[in-house]
CSV table of C-alpha atoms in Angstrom, one decimal:
chain,number,residue,atom,x,y,z
A,19,MET,CA,-55.5,35.7,7.3
A,20,LYS,CA,-51.9,36.9,7.6
A,21,ASN,CA,-51.2,34.2,10.2
A,22,LEU,CA,-52.6,31.5,8.0
A,23,LYS,CA,-50.4,32.6,5.1
A,24,ARG,CA,-47.4,32.7,7.5
A,25,ASN,CA,-48.1,29.2,8.7
A,26,LYS,CA,-48.5,27.9,5.2
A,27,PHE,CA,-45.2,29.5,4.3
A,28,ALA,CA,-43.5,27.9,7.3
A,29,LEU,CA,-44.9,24.5,6.5
A,30,LEU,CA,-43.7,24.8,2.9
A,31,THR,CA,-40.2,25.9,4.0
A,32,LEU,CA,-40.1,22.9,6.4
A,33,ALA,CA,-41.2,20.5,3.6
A,34,VAL,CA,-38.5,21.9,1.3
A,35,VAL,CA,-35.8,21.6,4.0
A,36,MET,CA,-36.8,18.0,4.8
A,37,ILE,CA,-36.7,17.0,1.1
A,38,ALA,CA,-33.3,18.7,0.6
A,39,LEU,CA,-31.9,16.9,3.6
A,40,PHE,CA,-33.1,13.6,2.2
A,41,VAL,CA,-31.7,14.2,-1.2
A,42,PHE,CA,-28.4,15.9,-0.1
A,43,PRO,CA,-27.6,14.6,3.3
A,44,HIS,CA,-25.1,16.6,5.4
A,45,PRO,CA,-21.7,14.9,5.8
A,46,SER,CA,-22.2,14.7,9.6
A,47,PHE,CA,-25.0,12.2,8.9
A,48,ALA,CA,-22.3,9.8,7.9
A,49,LEU,CA,-22.2,8.8,11.6
A,50,CYS,CA,-25.3,6.9,10.8
A,51,ALA,CA,-23.0,4.5,8.8
A,52,ALA,CA,-21.9,3.2,12.2
A,53,ALA,CA,-25.3,1.5,12.6
A,54,ILE,CA,-24.3,-1.4,10.3
A,55,PRO,CA,-23.6,-4.6,12.1
A,56,ILE,CA,-20.0,-5.4,13.0
A,57,GLY,CA,-18.3,-8.4,11.4
A,58,VAL,CA,-18.9,-11.7,13.2
A,59,SER,CA,-15.4,-13.1,12.5
A,60,PRO,CA,-13.8,-14.3,15.7
A,61,LEU,CA,-11.2,-12.3,17.6
A,62,LEU,CA,-8.2,-14.5,17.9
A,63,TRP,CA,-4.8,-14.2,19.5
A,64,SER,CA,-2.0,-15.9,17.6
A,65,ALA,CA,0.5,-18.0,19.6
A,66,GLY,CA,3.9,-16.3,20.0
A,67,GLN,CA,2.6,-12.8,19.0
A,68,ASP,CA,4.5,-9.9,20.5
A,69,ASN,CA,2.6,-7.5,22.7
A,70,PRO,CA,4.8,-4.7,24.1
A,71,GLY,CA,3.0,-2.0,26.1
A,72,GLY,CA,3.6,1.7,25.8
A,73,PHE,CA,4.8,4.0,23.1
A,74,LYS,CA,7.9,5.1,21.3
A,75,GLN,CA,9.7,8.2,22.6
A,76,ARG,CA,8.2,10.7,20.3
A,77,VAL,CA,4.9,12.5,19.6
A,78,LEU,CA,3.6,14.8,16.9
A,79,PHE,CA,1.4,17.7,17.4
A,80,VAL,CA,-0.7,19.5,14.8
A,81,PRO,CA,-2.7,22.6,15.7
A,82,ASP,CA,-6.1,22.5,14.1
A,83,SER,CA,-5.9,26.2,13.2
A,84,MET,CA,-3.0,25.4,10.8
A,85,VAL,CA,-4.6,22.7,8.8
A,86,SER,CA,-7.4,22.7,6.2
A,87,ALA,CA,-7.9,19.0,6.3
A,88,ALA,CA,-7.0,16.1,8.7
A,89,PRO,CA,-7.2,12.3,8.5
A,90,ALA,CA,-10.8,11.2,9.0
A,91,LEU,CA,-12.7,8.1,9.6
A,92,PRO,CA,-14.5,6.8,6.5
A,93,ALA,CA,-18.1,7.8,6.0
A,94,GLU,CA,-19.0,4.3,4.7
A,95,ILE,CA,-18.0,1.2,6.6
A,96,THR,CA,-17.0,-1.8,4.4
A,97,VAL,CA,-14.7,-3.8,6.7
A,98,ASP,CA,-14.3,-3.8,10.5
A,99,ALA,CA,-11.1,-1.8,10.4
A,100,ASP,CA,-13.0,1.1,8.9
A,101,TYR,CA,-14.6,1.7,12.3
A,102,VAL,CA,-11.3,2.8,13.8
A,103,THR,CA,-9.0,3.7,10.9
A,104,ALA,CA,-8.6,7.3,9.8
A,105,ALA,CA,-7.2,8.0,6.3
A,106,GLY,CA,-5.9,11.1,4.6
A,107,ALA,CA,-3.2,13.6,5.4
A,108,PHE,CA,-2.9,16.8,7.4
A,109,VAL,CA,-3.0,19.6,4.8
A,110,PHE,CA,-1.2,22.7,6.1
A,111,SER,CA,-2.9,25.9,4.9
A,112,ASP,CA,0.5,27.6,4.4
A,113,GLY,CA,1.9,24.8,2.4
A,114,THR,CA,5.2,24.7,4.2
A,115,SER,CA,4.5,23.8,7.9
A,116,THR,CA,4.9,20.3,9.3
A,117,PRO,CA,3.7,18.6,12.4
A,118,LYS,CA,5.7,19.5,15.5
A,119,TYR,CA,8.0,16.7,16.5
A,120,ILE,CA,8.4,16.3,20.3
A,121,TYR,CA,11.0,14.1,21.9
A,122,CYS,CA,9.8,12.3,25.0
A,123,THR,CA,11.6,10.7,27.9
A,124,LYS,CA,11.5,6.9,27.8
A,125,ASP,CA,8.3,5.3,29.1
A,126,THR,CA,6.5,8.6,29.6
A,127,VAL,CA,4.2,8.5,26.6
A,128,LYS,CA,0.9,7.0,27.8
A,129,TYR,CA,-2.5,6.6,26.2
A,130,GLY,CA,-5.9,5.1,27.2
A,131,ALA,CA,-9.6,5.7,26.7
A,132,ASP,CA,-12.2,5.7,29.4
A,133,ASN,CA,-15.9,5.1,28.8
A,134,GLN,CA,-18.2,8.0,29.5
A,135,GLY,CA,-21.9,9.0,29.2
A,136,ASP,CA,-25.2,7.6,30.3
A,137,ASP,CA,-26.8,4.4,29.0
A,138,ASP,CA,-27.6,4.7,25.3
A,139,ALA,CA,-25.3,7.7,25.0
A,140,GLN,CA,-21.9,6.3,25.7
A,141,SER,CA,-18.7,7.4,24.1
A,142,PHE,CA,-15.0,7.6,25.0
A,143,THR,CA,-12.6,10.0,26.6
A,144,GLN,CA,-9.3,9.5,25.0
A,145,LYS,CA,-6.5,10.7,27.3
A,146,GLY,CA,-2.9,10.3,28.1
A,147,GLU,CA,0.4,12.2,28.8
A,148,PHE,CA,4.0,12.6,27.6
A,149,PHE,CA,7.1,14.3,29.2
A,150,PHE,CA,9.7,16.5,27.7
A,151,PRO,CA,12.8,16.9,29.9
A,152,GLY,CA,14.7,20.0,30.9
A,153,ASN,CA,14.1,23.6,31.3
A,154,LEU,CA,14.5,24.9,27.7
A,155,LYS,CA,13.0,28.2,26.7
A,156,GLU,CA,11.6,26.5,23.6
A,157,ALA,CA,9.8,23.9,25.7
A,158,ALA,CA,8.3,26.7,27.9
A,159,ALA,CA,7.2,28.6,24.8
A,160,PHE,CA,5.6,25.5,23.4
A,161,ALA,CA,3.8,24.9,26.7
A,162,ARG,CA,2.4,28.4,26.5
A,163,TYR,CA,1.4,28.1,22.9
A,164,VAL,CA,-0.3,24.7,23.2
A,165,ASN,CA,-2.1,25.7,26.4
A,166,ASN,CA,-5.1,27.0,24.5
A,167,THR,CA,-4.5,25.6,21.1
A,168,PRO,CA,-6.5,22.5,20.4
A,169,GLY,CA,-5.4,20.1,17.6
A,170,TYR,CA,-4.3,16.6,17.0
A,171,LEU,CA,-1.6,14.3,18.4
A,172,VAL,CA,0.0,11.4,16.7
A,173,LEU,CA,1.6,8.7,18.9
A,174,GLU,CA,3.5,5.6,17.7
A,175,ALA,CA,3.1,2.4,19.6
A,176,LYS,CA,6.0,0.1,20.3
A,177,GLY,CA,4.5,-2.3,17.8
A,178,GLY,CA,4.8,0.4,15.1
A,179,GLU,CA,1.2,1.4,14.6
A,180,GLN,CA,0.4,5.1,14.8
A,181,ILE,CA,-2.7,6.4,16.6
A,182,MET,CA,-4.3,9.8,16.3
A,183,VAL,CA,-5.9,11.7,19.1
A,184,GLY,CA,-8.4,14.3,18.1
A,185,GLN,CA,-10.8,14.5,15.1
A,186,LYS,CA,-12.2,17.4,13.1
A,187,GLY,CA,-14.8,18.9,15.4
A,188,MET,CA,-13.7,16.8,18.4
A,189,LEU,CA,-10.2,18.1,19.0
A,190,CYS,CA,-7.5,17.2,21.4
A,191,TYR,CA,-6.8,19.6,24.3
A,192,ILE,CA,-3.4,19.6,25.9
A,193,LYS,CA,-2.7,20.8,29.5
A,194,PRO,CA,1.0,21.4,30.0
A,195,ALA,CA,2.5,21.5,33.5
A,196,VAL,CA,6.1,22.2,34.6
A,197,ASP,CA,8.0,20.7,37.5
A,198,LEU,CA,11.6,21.9,37.9
A,199,GLY,CA,12.2,19.8,40.9
A,200,GLN,CA,13.6,20.3,44.4
A,201,LYS,CA,16.6,18.0,44.9
A,202,THR,CA,19.6,17.4,42.6
A,203,ALA,CA,18.3,13.9,41.8
A,204,ASP,CA,14.9,15.1,40.8
A,205,ARG,CA,13.9,15.0,37.1
A,206,ARG,CA,12.8,18.4,35.8
A,207,GLY,CA,10.7,19.1,32.8
A,208,TYR,CA,7.3,19.6,31.2
A,209,LYS,CA,4.5,17.1,31.5
A,210,PHE,CA,1.8,17.4,28.9
A,211,THR,CA,-1.6,15.7,29.6
A,212,PHE,CA,-4.1,15.5,26.9
A,213,GLU,CA,-7.8,14.6,26.4
A,214,ALA,CA,-10.3,14.3,23.5
A,215,ASP,CA,-13.8,13.1,23.2
A,216,SER,CA,-14.6,10.4,20.6
A,217,PHE,CA,-16.9,7.6,19.6
A,218,VAL,CA,-13.8,5.5,19.0
A,219,PRO,CA,-11.5,4.1,21.7
A,220,THR,CA,-8.4,4.2,19.5
A,221,ILE,CA,-8.1,5.9,16.1
A,222,PHE,CA,-5.5,4.1,14.0
A,223,LEU,CA,-3.8,6.3,11.3
A,224,GLY,CA,-4.2,4.4,8.0
A,225,THR,CA,-1.9,6.8,6.3
A,226,PRO,CA,1.1,6.8,8.7
A,227,ILE,CA,3.6,9.6,8.9
A,228,ASP,CA,7.4,9.2,8.5
A,229,MET,CA,8.4,10.5,12.0
A,230,ASP,CA,12.1,9.9,11.4
A,231,ALA,CA,12.0,12.5,8.6
A,232,LEU,CA,10.4,15.1,10.9
A,233,SER,CA,13.0,14.7,13.6
A,234,VAL,CA,15.8,15.9,11.3
A,235,VAL,CA,16.7,19.6,11.9
A,236,ALA,CA,17.5,21.4,8.7
A,237,PRO,CA,21.1,22.8,8.8
B,4,MET,CA,-5.4,-2.9,-7.8
B,5,ILE,CA,-6.8,-1.9,-4.4
B,6,LYS,CA,-3.8,-3.6,-2.8
B,7,GLN,CA,-1.5,-1.3,-4.7
B,8,VAL,CA,-3.5,1.7,-3.5
B,9,GLN,CA,-3.5,0.4,0.1
B,10,ASN,CA,0.2,-0.3,0.0
B,11,TRP,CA,0.9,3.2,-1.2
B,12,LEU,CA,-1.2,4.8,1.5
B,13,GLY,CA,0.2,2.6,4.2
B,14,ASP,CA,3.8,3.3,3.3
B,15,LYS,CA,5.4,5.9,5.6
B,16,LYS,CA,7.9,6.6,2.8
B,17,ARG,CA,5.4,6.7,0.0
B,18,ASN,CA,6.7,8.0,-3.3
B,19,TYR,CA,5.0,11.0,-4.9
B,20,ALA,CA,5.5,10.0,-8.5
B,21,ASP,CA,3.9,6.5,-7.8
B,22,GLY,CA,1.0,8.3,-6.3
B,23,VAL,CA,0.5,10.5,-9.3
B,24,VAL,CA,0.5,7.4,-11.5
B,25,LEU,CA,-2.2,5.8,-9.3
B,26,PHE,CA,-4.2,9.0,-9.4
B,27,GLU,CA,-4.0,9.3,-13.1
B,28,LYS,CA,-5.1,5.7,-13.5
B,29,LEU,CA,-8.0,5.6,-11.0
B,30,ALA,CA,-9.5,9.1,-10.6
B,31,SER,CA,-12.6,10.1,-12.5
B,32,ASP,CA,-12.2,12.3,-15.5
B,33,GLU,CA,-13.8,15.2,-13.7
B,34,ILE,CA,-11.4,15.0,-10.7
B,35,LYS,CA,-8.4,14.5,-13.0
B,36,LYS,CA,-9.4,17.7,-14.9
B,37,LYS,CA,-9.3,19.6,-11.7
B,38,TYR,CA,-6.1,18.2,-10.1
B,39,LEU,CA,-3.9,16.3,-12.5
B,40,THR,CA,-2.1,19.3,-13.9
B,41,TYR,CA,-1.5,20.6,-10.4
B,42,PHE,CA,-0.1,17.2,-9.2
B,43,LYS,CA,2.1,16.9,-12.3
B,44,ASP,CA,3.4,20.4,-11.9
B,45,VAL,CA,6.2,19.2,-9.6
B,46,LYS,CA,9.7,19.2,-11.0
B,47,GLU,CA,11.6,17.4,-8.3
B,48,GLU,CA,11.1,15.2,-5.2
B,49,ILE,CA,8.9,17.0,-2.7
B,50,ALA,CA,8.5,16.9,1.1
B,51,ALA,CA,5.8,14.8,2.7
B,52,PHE,CA,3.9,17.9,3.9
B,53,ASP,CA,4.1,19.9,0.7
B,54,MET,CA,0.5,20.7,-0.3
B,55,HIS,CA,0.8,18.8,-3.5
B,56,PHE,CA,1.7,15.7,-1.6
B,57,THR,CA,-0.9,16.0,1.2
B,58,MET,CA,-3.7,16.7,-1.3
B,59,LEU,CA,-2.6,13.7,-3.4
B,60,VAL,CA,-2.8,11.5,-0.3
B,61,ASN,CA,-6.3,12.8,0.4
B,62,LYS,CA,-7.4,12.2,-3.2
B,63,ILE,CA,-6.0,8.7,-3.2
B,64,ALA,CA,-7.6,7.9,0.2
B,65,ALA,CA,-10.9,9.0,-1.3
B,66,ILE,CA,-10.3,6.7,-4.3
B,67,GLU,CA,-9.6,3.8,-1.9
B,68,ALA,CA,-12.9,4.4,-0.1
B,69,LYS,CA,-14.7,4.3,-3.5
B,70,MET,CA,-12.9,1.2,-4.5
B,71,LYS,CA,-13.9,-0.6,-1.3
B,72,SER,CA,-17.6,0.5,-1.5
B,73,ASN,CA,-17.9,-0.1,-5.3
B,74,PRO,CA,-15.1,-2.4,-6.6
B,75,ASP,CA,-17.1,-3.1,-9.8
B,76,ALA,CA,-16.6,0.4,-11.0
B,77,PHE,CA,-12.8,-0.1,-11.1
B,78,LYS,CA,-12.8,-3.5,-12.8
B,79,THR,CA,-12.5,-2.1,-16.2
B,80,ILE,CA,-9.4,-0.1,-15.2
B,81,ALA,CA,-7.8,-3.3,-13.9
B,82,ALA,CA,-8.7,-5.1,-17.1
B,83,THR,CA,-6.8,-2.5,-19.2
B,84,GLU,CA,-3.6,-3.0,-17.2
B,85,PRO,CA,-0.7,-4.5,-19.1
B,86,ALA,CA,-0.8,-7.2,-16.5
B,87,ALA,CA,-4.1,-8.4,-17.9
B,88,LYS,CA,-2.4,-9.3,-21.2
B,89,ASN,CA,-2.9,-13.0,-21.8
B,90,PRO,CA,-1.2,-15.1,-24.4
B,91,SER,CA,-3.1,-14.8,-27.7
B,92,GLU,CA,-4.6,-17.8,-29.5
B,93,ASP,CA,-1.8,-17.7,-32.0
B,94,GLU,CA,0.7,-17.9,-29.2
B,95,VAL,CA,-1.1,-20.8,-27.6
B,96,SER,CA,-1.3,-22.8,-30.9
B,97,MET,CA,2.3,-22.0,-31.6
B,98,ASP,CA,3.3,-23.5,-28.2
B,99,VAL,CA,1.3,-26.6,-29.0
B,100,ALA,CA,3.0,-26.8,-32.4
B,101,ILE,CA,6.5,-26.4,-30.8
B,102,SER,CA,5.9,-29.4,-28.6
B,103,LYS,CA,5.3,-31.5,-31.8
B,104,VAL,CA,8.6,-30.6,-33.6
B,105,ASP,CA,10.7,-33.6,-34.5
B,106,VAL,CA,14.2,-32.4,-33.4
B,107,SER,CA,16.0,-35.3,-35.1
B,108,THR,CA,15.1,-33.9,-38.6
B,109,LEU,CA,16.5,-30.4,-37.9
B,110,THR,CA,19.7,-29.0,-39.1
B,111,ASP,CA,22.2,-27.6,-36.5
B,112,ASP,CA,21.0,-24.0,-37.1
B,113,LYS,CA,17.4,-24.9,-36.7
B,114,LYS,CA,18.2,-26.9,-33.6
B,115,ALA,CA,19.7,-23.8,-32.0
B,116,THR,CA,16.6,-21.8,-33.0
B,117,TYR,CA,14.3,-24.6,-31.7
B,118,SER,CA,16.3,-24.6,-28.4
B,119,ARG,CA,15.9,-20.8,-28.0
B,120,ILE,CA,12.1,-21.1,-28.6
B,121,GLN,CA,11.9,-23.8,-25.9
B,122,GLU,CA,13.7,-21.4,-23.5
B,123,ILE,CA,11.4,-18.5,-24.3
B,124,VAL,CA,8.1,-20.4,-23.6
B,125,PRO,CA,8.7,-21.0,-19.9
B,126,LEU,CA,10.2,-17.5,-19.5
B,127,MET,CA,7.0,-16.0,-20.8
B,128,ALA,CA,5.0,-18.1,-18.5
B,129,SER,CA,7.1,-17.0,-15.6
B,130,ILE,CA,6.6,-13.3,-16.5
B,131,HIS,CA,2.9,-13.9,-16.8
B,132,ALA,CA,2.9,-15.3,-13.3
B,133,GLU,CA,5.0,-12.4,-12.0
B,134,LEU,CA,2.5,-9.9,-13.4
B,135,ASP,CA,-0.2,-11.4,-11.2
B,136,ASP,CA,1.6,-10.0,-8.2
B,137,ASP,CA,-0.5,-7.2,-6.7
B,138,THR,CA,2.4,-5.5,-5.0
B,139,LEU,CA,4.2,-4.6,-8.3
B,140,THR,CA,4.5,-0.9,-9.0
B,141,ASP,CA,3.3,0.4,-12.4
B,142,ASP,CA,6.9,0.9,-13.5
B,143,GLU,CA,7.8,-2.7,-12.7
B,144,ARG,CA,4.6,-3.9,-14.4
B,145,LYS,CA,5.5,-1.8,-17.5
B,146,ASP,CA,9.0,-3.3,-17.6
B,147,LEU,CA,7.7,-6.8,-17.3
B,148,ALA,CA,5.0,-6.1,-20.0
B,149,GLU,CA,7.8,-4.8,-22.3
B,150,GLN,CA,9.9,-7.9,-21.7
B,151,LEU,CA,6.9,-10.1,-22.5
B,152,THR,CA,6.3,-8.3,-25.7
B,153,ASP,CA,10.0,-8.6,-26.8
B,154,LEU,CA,10.0,-12.3,-26.0
B,155,SER,CA,6.8,-12.8,-27.9
B,156,ASP,CA,8.1,-11.0,-31.0
B,157,GLU,CA,11.4,-13.0,-30.8
B,158,LYS,CA,9.4,-16.2,-30.6
B,159,LYS,CA,7.2,-15.3,-33.5
B,160,SER,CA,10.2,-14.5,-35.7
B,161,LEU,CA,12.0,-17.7,-34.8
B,162,TRP,CA,8.9,-19.8,-35.3
B,163,ALA,CA,8.6,-18.3,-38.9
B,164,GLU,CA,11.9,-20.1,-39.7
B,165,PHE,CA,10.4,-23.5,-39.2
B,166,ASP,CA,7.6,-23.1,-41.7
B,167,GLY,CA,5.7,-25.9,-40.0
B,168,THR,CA,7.6,-28.6,-41.9
B,169,ALA,CA,9.3,-30.2,-38.9
B,170,ILE,CA,6.1,-30.8,-37.0
B,171,VAL,CA,5.2,-34.4,-36.5
B,172,GLU,CA,2.5,-36.1,-34.4
B,173,PRO,CA,4.0,-37.9,-31.4
B,174,THR,CA,4.2,-41.7,-32.0
B,175,ASN,CA,4.1,-44.4,-29.4
B,176,GLU,CA,7.8,-44.7,-29.7
B,177,ASP,CA,8.2,-41.0,-28.7
B,178,VAL,CA,6.1,-41.5,-25.6
B,179,GLU,CA,8.1,-44.6,-24.7
B,180,GLY,CA,11.3,-42.6,-25.3
B,181,ALA,CA,10.4,-40.3,-22.5
B,182,ASN,CA,11.8,-42.8,-20.1
B,183,ASP,CA,15.2,-42.8,-21.9
B,184,SER,CA,18.0,-41.3,-19.8
B,185,THR,CA,19.2,-39.0,-22.7
B,186,VAL,CA,15.7,-37.5,-23.1
B,187,GLN,CA,15.4,-37.1,-19.3
B,188,SER,CA,18.8,-35.4,-19.2
B,189,VAL,CA,17.8,-32.9,-21.9
B,190,TYR,CA,14.5,-32.3,-20.1
B,191,LEU,CA,16.3,-31.7,-16.8
B,192,GLN,CA,18.9,-29.4,-18.4
B,193,ASN,CA,16.1,-27.3,-19.9
B,194,ARG,CA,14.5,-27.0,-16.4
B,195,LEU,CA,17.8,-26.0,-15.0
B,196,ASN,CA,18.3,-23.3,-17.6
B,197,ARG,CA,14.9,-22.0,-16.9
B,198,VAL,CA,15.3,-21.9,-13.1
B,199,THR,CA,18.7,-20.3,-13.4
B,200,GLU,CA,17.2,-17.6,-15.6
B,201,ASN,CA,14.5,-17.1,-13.0
B,202,ILE,CA,17.1,-16.7,-10.2
B,203,LYS,CA,18.9,-14.1,-12.3
B,204,ARG,CA,15.8,-12.1,-12.9
B,205,THR,CA,14.7,-12.4,-9.2
B,206,ASN,CA,18.0,-11.2,-8.0
B,207,LEU,CA,17.6,-8.2,-10.3
B,208,SER,CA,14.1,-7.6,-8.8
B,209,ILE,CA,15.6,-7.7,-5.3
B,210,ASP,CA,18.3,-5.1,-6.2
B,211,ASN,CA,15.6,-2.8,-7.7
B,212,ALA,CA,13.3,-3.2,-4.7
B,213,VAL,CA,16.2,-2.5,-2.3
B,214,THR,CA,17.2,0.6,-4.3
B,215,ALA,CA,13.6,1.9,-4.3
B,216,GLY,CA,13.1,1.0,-0.6
B,217,LYS,CA,10.1,-1.2,-1.4
B,218,LYS,CA,10.1,-3.6,1.5
B,219,ASN,CA,7.0,-5.6,0.3
B,220,LEU,CA,8.5,-6.2,-3.1
B,221,GLU,CA,11.8,-7.2,-1.7
B,222,THR,CA,10.1,-9.7,0.7
B,223,ASN,CA,8.1,-11.3,-2.1
B,224,ALA,CA,11.1,-11.5,-4.4
B,225,ARG,CA,13.2,-13.1,-1.7
B,226,SER,CA,10.6,-15.8,-1.0
B,227,ARG,CA,10.5,-16.5,-4.8
B,228,LEU,CA,14.3,-16.7,-4.8
B,229,THR,CA,14.2,-19.3,-2.0
B,230,MET,CA,11.7,-21.3,-4.0
B,231,TYR,CA,13.8,-21.1,-7.2
B,232,GLU,CA,17.0,-22.0,-5.4
B,233,ALA,CA,15.4,-25.0,-3.7
B,234,ASP,CA,14.1,-26.1,-7.2
B,235,LYS,CA,17.6,-25.6,-8.7
B,236,ALA,CA,19.2,-27.7,-6.0
B,237,ASN,CA,16.6,-30.5,-6.6
B,238,ILE,CA,17.2,-30.5,-10.4
B,239,GLU,CA,21.0,-30.6,-9.9
B,240,GLN,CA,20.6,-33.6,-7.6
B,241,GLU,CA,18.4,-35.3,-10.2
B,242,ILE,CA,21.0,-34.6,-13.0
B,243,ALA,CA,23.8,-35.9,-10.7
B,244,ALA,CA,21.8,-39.0,-10.0
B,245,LEU,CA,21.2,-39.5,-13.7
B,246,ASN,CA,24.9,-39.2,-14.5
B,247,GLU,CA,26.0,-41.5,-11.8
B,248,PRO,CA,27.6,-44.7,-13.2
B,249,LYS,CA,25.1,-47.5,-12.8
B,250,GLN,CA,26.2,-50.5,-10.7
B,251,ILE,CA,25.8,-53.8,-12.6
């Protein structure tokens, strides 16, 4: 009799939970939005269009632990661009911090995304690298700090568009390495490789950041 | 309206005050109640990662998403914009009446008044056209709306001087007279005055856009300027051709 009552209670609880999920869906269910068909407009390439490869010599890093909100992909898709465009700002919990601006040696910022996963479960591994020259103590300290600190990177393509690596819940992990060289002609410095899982090959930042302003050191 | 929001979000050097104006205009009453005082509680220009600014960006990004998914909900807001002000029926009937004035019966004073009214009509039309530009900021829109109101008031007061007595229906002779070189000369001179005024106003817009760092507005204004300058060159050529001594 006790078991019967317990089973009834369990069934009732399950029913209530199912109804609640139907009426108040969890935000993560927004991923279902991606099930709508993609636009059928043709993909065209305009004559004379510029197409430089690579990225500008700068990168921004934002530790996830320092922000209460980050740019996010829209829950509802209305145009094709919504599939890959994150909007919003990084809201720093202390109200004063800013993304860390990192100068990079020319032609060392690299980004790509490989496909991963079994059939019907495919996604992307976003990955790349950047290089900071020299043997500064500050660079070594940053390498130590970032070694186990996941977050977000913002890269700026030569064409001007900014891309974000890392999303809330699927953060970007950075693996720093240092090579101080052997010969006089060797380049020494810190190489940072990074990786993040995502459903999106490239996340464009719909609310771009003024990187120039962040490179200015306050007197 | 959504274009204004997207331009603001997509601008790396977005202006905080412009964002607050957009928020005040587009956010729901409930959200405004929670955040508007907080957003307005900023005395001077703030840094891009100040919490006021980052939260404002997030709120406006949320508004943009709503505008895309339910544009109808924002139509009423767009309709209450100063830009939506169209000429009233009185103004339209006044413009029709102006076109029927017999200038030859006017005294010199009234001719001057009439001439000023004729200048005002195309200027108002030009401002109406400018107000349709989606890339205008709210401040620019407000300035244009104020100019429009001033011109409208001026036109009404000038029109009151005519008392309707000088209005005549066009006769066949009037229509035939349109081919007369003197009439054409006056017509071209009016067009020249109008386009010169437009060039002056557009140059002012360019200066304002450069000062405010608004690249889009500057580009639009420069393309309008090119158009007006080409128009002016054509009119000047037509006037020169009209004034050339005819070979017999």
